[in-house]
C-alpha positions as semicolon CSV with decimal commas, in nm:
position;residue;x (nm);y (nm);z (nm)
1;M;1,293;1,963;0,933
2;S;1,611;1,845;0,761
3;D;1,858;2,049;0,561
4;A;1,830;1,811;0,304
5;G;1,699;1,861;-0,112
6;S;1,299;2,012;-0,181
7;R;1,244;1,761;-0,497
8;L;1,037;1,432;-0,469
9;A;0,922;1,213;-0,687
10;V;0,713;0,903;-0,756
11;L;0,853;0,652;-0,965
12;G;0,666;0,316;-1,179
13;S;0,566;0,198;-1,473
14;P;0,345;0,267;-1,606
15;I;0,291;0,620;-1,363
16;S;0,092;0,816;-1,608
17;H;-0,236;0,788;-1,401
18;S;-0,033;0,842;-1,061
19;K;-0,258;1,044;-0,780
20;S;0,045;1,045;-0,556
21;P;0,193;1,445;-0,700
22;A;-0,163;1,550;-0,669
23;I;-0,186;1,440;-0,326
24;Q;0,174;1,518;-0,206
25;R;0,184;1,877;-0,333
26;A;-0,145;1,907;-0,153
27;A;0,031;1,833;0,180
28;Y;0,322;2,035;0,163
29;G;0,127;2,357;0,038
30;V;-0,036;2,308;0,389
31;L;0,258;2,291;0,512
32;G;0,410;2,620;0,343
33;L;0,639;2,369;0,174
34;D;0,760;2,547;-0,169
35;W;0,882;2,149;-0,221
36;T;0,805;1,990;-0,582
37;Y;0,670;1,637;-0,694
38;E;0,711;1,447;-0,988
39;A;0,598;1,115;-1,205
40;I;0,903;0,967;-1,428
41;E;0,760;0,631;-1,549
42;M;1,094;0,389;-1,430
43;T;1,161;0,000;-1,539
44;G;1,394;-0,209;-1,249
45;D;1,641;-0,185;-1,547
46;D;1,691;0,195;-1,520
47;L;1,643;0,228;-1,105
48;G;2,017;0,218;-0,996
49;D;2,140;0,418;-1,253
50;F;1,871;0,682;-1,172
51;V;1,944;0,672;-0,750
52;A;2,320;0,652;-0,792
53;G;2,265;0,996;-1,021
54;L;2,055;1,189;-0,759
55;D;2,266;1,520;-0,672
56;D;2,175;1,681;-0,331
57;Q;1,831;1,890;-0,464
58;W;1,723;1,546;-0,387
59;R;1,520;1,426;-0,051
60;G;1,341;1,094;-0,130
61;L;1,140;0,903;-0,359
62;S;0,814;0,703;-0,354
63;L;0,735;0,424;-0,560
64;T;0,502;0,169;-0,725
65;M;0,536;-0,194;-0,866
66;P;0,781;-0,312;-0,982
67;L;0,999;-0,078;-0,840
68;K;0,940;-0,163;-0,479
69;R;1,123;-0,502;-0,513
70;D;1,431;-0,377;-0,722
71;V;1,468;-0,131;-0,487
72;L;1,589;-0,342;-0,198
73;A;1,975;-0,346;-0,338
74;L;2,005;-0,043;-0,366
75;L;1,911;0,033;-0,019
76;A;2,211;0,141;0,247
77;W;1,925;0,096;0,517
78;R;1,632;-0,057;0,560
79;H;1,299;-0,066;0,809
80;P;1,263;-0,393;0,990
81;L;0,900;-0,419;0,825
82;V;1,074;-0,384;0,424
83;D;1,301;-0,659;0,571
84;L;0,989;-0,872;0,682
85;V;0,768;-0,780;0,374
86;G;1,023;-0,810;0,120
87;G;0,980;-0,424;-0,029
88;A;0,998;-0,044;-0,015
89;N;0,776;0,202;-0,107
90;T;0,960;0,492;-0,003
91;V;1,305;0,595;-0,017
92;L;1,450;0,887;0,223
93;L;1,797;1,028;0,066
94;S;2,093;1,128;0,369
95;A;2,446;1,167;0,391
96;E;2,495;0,789;0,478
97;G;2,271;0,683;0,127
98;P;1,886;0,573;-0,013
99;R;1,687;0,435;0,299
100;G;1,461;0,236;0,248
101;F;1,084;0,279;0,447
102;N;0,687;0,065;0,353
103;T;0,468;0,251;0,483
104;D;0,207;0,031;0,309
105;V;0,119;-0,208;0,623
106;Q;0,036;0,099;0,837
107;G;-0,201;0,277;0,525
108;A;-0,420;-0,060;0,533
109;V;-0,462;-0,053;0,956
110;E;-0,550;0,264;0,968
111;S;-0,711;0,182;0,663
112;F;-0,922;-0,014;0,839
113;A;-0,979;0,238;1,145
114;S;-1,146;0,435;0,922
115;V;-1,439;0,226;0,876
116;G;-1,447;0,200;1,232
117;V;-1,206;-0,185;1,195
118;S;-0,955;-0,189;1,498
119;S;-0,985;-0,591;1,509
120;L;-1,000;-0,930;1,275
121;G;-0,970;-1,294;1,273
122;Y;-1,025;-1,438;0,968
123;V;-0,975;-1,253;0,619
124;H;-0,959;-1,366;0,257
125;L;-0,701;-1,223;0,064
126;L;-0,726;-1,211;-0,282
127;G;-0,346;-1,193;-0,493
128;A;-0,037;-1,281;-0,351
129;G;0,141;-1,023;-0,452
130;A;0,407;-0,749;-0,258
131;T;0,058;-0,568;-0,222
132;A;-0,071;-0,841;-0,072
133;A;0,277;-0,901;0,129
134;S;0,160;-0,615;0,293
135;V;-0,189;-0,662;0,356
136;L;-0,114;-0,937;0,576
137;V;0,155;-0,756;0,791
138;A;-0,159;-0,545;0,820
139;V;-0,422;-0,803;0,906
140;A;-0,127;-0,934;1,197
141;Q;-0,177;-0,673;1,369
142;L;-0,506;-0,573;1,391
143;G;-0,500;-0,945;1,521
144;A;-0,562;-1,233;1,201
145;A;-0,513;-1,525;1,274
146;R;-0,610;-1,719;1,008
147;V;-0,632;-1,570;0,605
148;L;-0,711;-1,745;0,288
149;V;-0,543;-1,667;-0,021
150;S;-0,693;-1,714;-0,329
151;A;-0,420;-1,683;-0,591
152;R;-0,408;-1,708;-1,029
153;S;-0,119;-1,934;-0,940
154;P;-0,124;-2,133;-0,612
155;E;0,262;-2,161;-0,630
156;R;0,402;-1,797;-0,599
157;A;0,231;-1,821;-0,301
158;L;0,454;-1,978;-0,073
159;G;0,599;-1,636;-0,035
160;I;0,326;-1,543;0,169
161;V;0,288;-1,913;0,358
162;E;0,609;-1,815;0,508
163;L;0,502;-1,466;0,602
164;G;0,208;-1,590;0,763
165;G;0,429;-1,850;0,974
166;R;0,707;-1,594;1,085
167;L;0,345;-1,352;1,166
168;G;0,175;-1,660;1,377
169;V;-0,145;-1,631;1,108
170;D;-0,278;-1,982;0,993
171;V;-0,258;-1,922;0,590
172;V;-0,412;-2,116;0,356
173;V;-0,374;-2,115;-0,019
174;R;-0,692;-2,195;-0,275
175;P;-0,662;-2,136;-0,727
176;W;-0,900;-1,854;-0,815
177;G;-1,253;-1,935;-0,832
178;I;-1,209;-2,221;-0,526
179;M;-1,399;-2,032;-0,234
180;D;-1,406;-2,153;0,163
181;R;-1,634;-2,428;0,146
182;S;-1,748;-2,367;0,549
183;M;-1,935;-2,054;0,400
184;I;-1,780;-1,887;0,761
185;V;-1,781;-1,568;0,701
186;P;-1,456;-1,345;0,654
187;D;-1,412;-1,024;0,887
188;A;-1,283;-0,881;0,641
189;V;-1,217;-0,957;0,185
190;V;-0,901;-0,795;0,121
191;S;-0,880;-0,740;-0,294
192;T;-0,460;-0,678;-0,410
193;V;-0,583;-0,724;-0,802
194;P;-0,577;-0,506;-0,995
195;G;-0,913;-0,252;-1,096
196;G;-1,061;-0,447;-1,358
197;Q;-0,902;-0,791;-1,305
198;N;-1,186;-0,939;-0,965
199;D;-1,382;-1,136;-1,110
200;L;-1,492;-1,385;-0,824
201;V;-1,819;-1,384;-0,745
202;F;-1,913;-1,347;-0,326
203;A;-2,205;-1,479;-0,211
204;E;-2,446;-1,217;-0,016
205;P;-2,385;-1,274;0,319
206;I;-2,058;-1,271;0,306
207;R;-2,088;-0,892;0,092
208;A;-2,334;-0,822;0,333
209;G;-2,116;-0,924;0,678
210;S;-1,763;-0,821;0,542
211;V;-1,554;-0,587;0,522
212;L;-1,461;-0,569;0,117
213;F;-1,107;-0,409;0,105
214;D;-1,060;-0,380;-0,284
215;V;-0,676;-0,173;-0,257
216;A;-0,755;-0,106;-0,645
217;Y;-0,889;0,267;-0,729
218;D;-0,940;0,308;-1,144
219;P;-1,178;0,274;-1,264
220;W;-1,420;0,395;-0,881
221;P;-1,596;0,171;-0,798
222;S;-1,437;-0,145;-0,850
223;R;-1,701;-0,441;-0,987
224;L;-1,635;-0,554;-0,664
225;A;-1,734;-0,233;-0,449
226;S;-2,032;-0,234;-0,672
227;D;-2,096;-0,571;-0,563
228;W;-2,084;-0,550;-0,211
229;M;-2,284;-0,224;-0,190
230;S;-2,525;-0,355;-0,318
231;A;-2,578;-0,552;-0,106
232;G;-2,515;-0,232;0,155
233;G;-2,141;-0,416;0,308
234;T;-1,844;-0,154;0,373
235;V;-1,659;-0,117;0,136
236;I;-1,302;0,110;0,165
237;S;-1,122;0,221;-0,148
238;G;-0,756;0,179;-0,253
239;L;-0,826;0,563;-0,177
240;D;-0,786;0,533;0,101
241;L;-0,477;0,338;0,131
242;L;-0,309;0,602;-0,120
243;V;-0,378;0,836;0,117
244;N;-0,319;0,663;0,451
245;Q;0,029;0,548;0,326
246;A;0,096;0,893;0,184
247;V;0,022;1,012;0,509
248;G;0,340;0,815;0,619
249;Q;0,617;0,907;0,348
250;V;0,456;1,294;0,379
251;R;0,574;1,255;0,749
252;L;0,931;1,073;0,649
253;F;0,981;1,301;0,378
254;V;0,957;1,607;0,642
255;A;1,052;1,516;0,964
256;G;1,235;1,142;0,906
257;D;0,962;0,958;1,128
258;Q;0,668;0,776;0,976
259;F;0,500;0,754;1,339
260;A;0,560;1,205;1,406
261;P;0,280;1,337;1,336
262;L;0,194;1,632;1,092
263;P;0,241;1,940;1,207
264;N;-0,155;2,032;1,169
265;E;-0,200;1,684;1,061
266;L;-0,543;1,677;1,085
267;E;-0,561;2,011;0,798
268;V;-0,277;1,817;0,643
269;I;-0,447;1,517;0,552
270;A;-0,778;1,661;0,444
271;A;-0,605;1,835;0,216
272;M;-0,422;1,529;0,085
273;R;-0,814;1,333;0,088
274;A;-0,966;1,641;-0,106
275;A;-0,719;1,615;-0,421
276;V;-0,830;1,310;-0,512
277;A;-1,280;1,345;-0,403
């Protein structure tokens, strides 16, 4: 462990609902670290001044939307995933300046693994924002060759299409509500839209045969998740992603490596999950 400071925080707007403080504090309690982790309301307009004013008491930051993209201009170094996805959800403070990381991608991969999914072929992705970009990289790592994107504003999905090209994934964008007329059942349906804003209706064969990964967790179960459960389908909650991406953040804050297992990691993860059970 480095001799950096012991202060940490999650930044975003709105942030009062965040479960990150409970999750992260649970981890440091198991690890025996007397660190603080708080939630701070923050907009992109104020982010630069805030980061510039951090002293050596600070170790790092977690970032939610809209700050994952706003922080890019402030970073002295970026992990390659940050440039690929176009967003950083974690900042590790160092003598050389802020270092940016993305733990959302690995968090999504681990969330699929939690229900036994180790490979994907065809995925239906709902939404085209920053979280969708991380999910696209994650499903590409799991072998997805084709992704259908449903977007309320298809013109805003051009970045997702371009990212798919770099990943070797065939990305097709359709306006919100226009489904795949082939009726091929996707391996997974991933919703990246905020809770309560998803009004799409899926046929029972899709709900029964596809894994639903709904990154929303408040309210839970979402309407989409309830529909899936009623058909006996497999559902991954946004809380799974929240915990799994937080594991990568804790690894970074503790040891500077998002892929290096923590001491007593299984116990740490169990405490993190219990904090939001």
